[in-house]
Amino acid sequence: RTLRNIRRDRVTIVCEWYNTPLVDEGGKVTGAASLVHDITEREQAEQRLHESQTLYSSLVENLPQCVFLKDRAGRFQFANSRLCELSGKSPEEIVGRTDADFHTPEVAAAYRRDDVSVMTTGQTLEQVDEFQAADGRRRHIHVMKTPLRDAAGVVVGVQGIFWDITE
């Protein structure tokens, strides 16, 4: 179990505490062995990570632009609320699907070519495309796509942002 303790120097630490009964040859409990491990640094790192994720999520969800992430196979891994609103789909209806599930074959193929180019070259793509909104109207959108990299720098997909410039 996890416990918060105050050291002699009045600093609060977080510890994992494990107890194991000591049993004699007859099966009688004769004592206990305890192991205490200071996990304060891990707790603090987890808290900082949680705060960072909350800030990032708040930023991305509240942008007036559409934001998405796709894996190497072109499957959506994330769509922010603005993209969901524009497409008329919930995140559950978008995540795990590809552009082929939402667009004509020609449009889906063009989007896929762009994604593959970004992942292959490592270069940012910036262009104007057409997009059919949930209301059926064709919209002109300004699109920026960049490679999505993991912690080791390996390209694992594409991330993008776009906004309506029809007006």
C-alpha positions as a printed Julia matrix, in Angstrom:
167×3 Matrix{Float64}:
   0.0     0.0     0.0
   1.02    3.63   -0.46
   1.54    5.88    2.53
   2.57    9.49    3.02
   5.12    9.97    5.79
   6.8    12.97    7.32
  10.53   12.58    7.84
  12.38   14.03   10.84
  13.34   17.04    8.72
   9.57   17.69    8.21
   9.67   16.75    4.5
   6.7    14.69    3.33
   7.62   11.56    1.38
   5.52    8.94   -0.36
   6.32    5.32    0.34
   5.16    1.95   -0.91
   4.87   -0.38    2.04
   4.89   -4.17    1.66
   4.28   -6.59    4.56
   4.83  -10.33    4.43
   4.05  -12.7     7.31
   6.88  -14.87    8.63
   5.62  -18.4     9.2
   7.35  -21.2    11.13
   7.51  -24.81    9.97
   4.19  -25.55   11.66
   2.4   -22.79    9.76
   2.21  -20.43   12.74
   2.77  -16.72   12.05
   5.81  -15.7    14.1
   6.39  -12.21   12.78
   6.37   -9.99    9.76
   8.85   -8.67    7.29
   8.3    -5.21    5.88
   9.77   -3.45    2.91
   9.42    0.3     2.55
  10.36    2.01   -0.71
  10.48    5.8    -1.14
   8.54    6.64   -4.32
   8.37   10.42   -3.8
  10.26   11.26   -6.99
   8.07    8.91   -9.03
   4.9    10.45   -7.52
   6.14   13.95   -8.31
   7.05   12.96  -11.89
   3.62   11.39  -12.38
   1.97   14.56  -11.07
   4.0    16.76  -13.43
   3.14   14.45  -16.33
  -0.56   14.58  -15.44
  -0.47   18.38  -15.25
   1.34   18.55  -18.6
  -1.17   16.22  -20.25
  -4.07   18.23  -18.84
  -2.59   21.48  -20.16
  -1.91   19.96  -23.6
  -5.39   18.47  -23.78
  -6.99   21.75  -22.79
  -4.99   23.62  -25.42
  -5.74   21.19  -28.25
  -9.42   20.8   -27.38
 -10.02   24.54  -27.21
  -8.24   25.58  -30.4
 -10.53   26.93  -33.11
  -8.57   24.78  -35.6
  -9.1    21.1   -36.37
  -6.32   18.88  -34.98
  -5.71   15.2   -35.73
  -3.16   12.42  -35.35
  -2.88    9.39  -37.64
  -0.74    6.27  -37.36
   1.5     5.0   -40.18
  -1.43    3.07  -41.68
  -3.49    6.25  -41.9
  -5.85    5.39  -39.04
  -6.96    8.36  -36.97
  -5.6     8.15  -33.43
  -7.02   11.48  -32.26
  -9.45   14.14  -33.43
 -10.11   17.27  -31.39
 -13.59   18.61  -30.7
 -13.43   21.18  -33.51
 -12.72   18.44  -36.08
 -15.56   16.36  -34.66
 -17.89   19.35  -34.9
 -16.92   20.13  -38.5
 -17.22   16.5   -39.61
 -20.39   15.79  -37.63
 -18.74   12.74  -36.06
 -17.88   11.79  -32.49
 -14.3    10.89  -31.54
 -15.43    7.25  -31.34
 -16.67    7.46  -34.94
 -13.33    8.87  -36.13
 -10.6     7.11  -34.13
  -9.48    3.86  -35.75
 -10.86    4.79  -39.14
  -9.11    6.17  -42.23
  -9.89    8.95  -44.69
 -11.45    6.29  -46.95
 -14.23    5.95  -44.39
 -15.18    9.63  -44.73
 -14.26   10.83  -48.21
 -14.57    9.87  -51.85
 -11.9     7.44  -53.07
 -10.14   10.24  -54.96
 -10.01   12.59  -51.96
  -8.99    9.79  -49.58
  -6.2     8.73  -51.95
  -4.91   12.32  -52.2
  -4.91   12.71  -48.4
  -3.08    9.37  -48.07
  -0.44   10.39  -50.64
   0.15   13.58  -48.67
   0.46   11.64  -45.4
   2.92    9.14  -46.89
   4.98   11.99  -48.34
   5.17   13.71  -44.96
   6.16   10.48  -43.2
   8.72    9.54  -45.87
  10.41   12.91  -46.34
  10.04   14.19  -42.79
   9.02   17.53  -44.28
   6.06   19.7   -43.32
   3.28   19.88  -45.88
   1.28   23.09  -46.13
  -1.47   23.53  -48.71
  -5.09   24.42  -49.38
  -7.53   21.53  -49.83
 -11.26   21.05  -50.14
 -13.29   19.45  -47.39
 -16.95   18.53  -47.25
 -18.37   19.58  -43.91
 -21.15   17.74  -42.09
 -23.65   20.28  -43.46
 -22.76   19.12  -47.0
 -21.03   22.35  -48.0
 -17.62   22.23  -49.65
 -15.1    24.19  -47.62
 -11.6    25.37  -48.49
  -9.18   24.5   -45.71
  -5.6    25.49  -44.99
  -3.78   22.29  -44.0
  -0.46   21.75  -42.26
   0.85   18.21  -41.72
   4.06   17.2   -39.99
   5.62   13.85  -39.12
   4.55   12.41  -35.77
   7.61   11.03  -33.99
   7.96    8.84  -30.93
  10.41    9.55  -28.08
  13.24    7.93  -30.08
  12.57   10.18  -33.08
  11.08    7.42  -35.23
   8.22    8.55  -37.48
   5.1     6.77  -36.23
   2.47    8.72  -38.14
   1.36   12.16  -39.14
  -0.13   15.03  -37.16
  -2.09   17.8   -38.7
  -4.0    20.98  -38.17
  -6.37   22.71  -40.54
  -8.79   25.6   -40.54
 -11.56   26.86  -42.75
 -10.5    29.65  -45.12
 -13.56   29.52  -47.37
 -14.55   33.1   -46.59
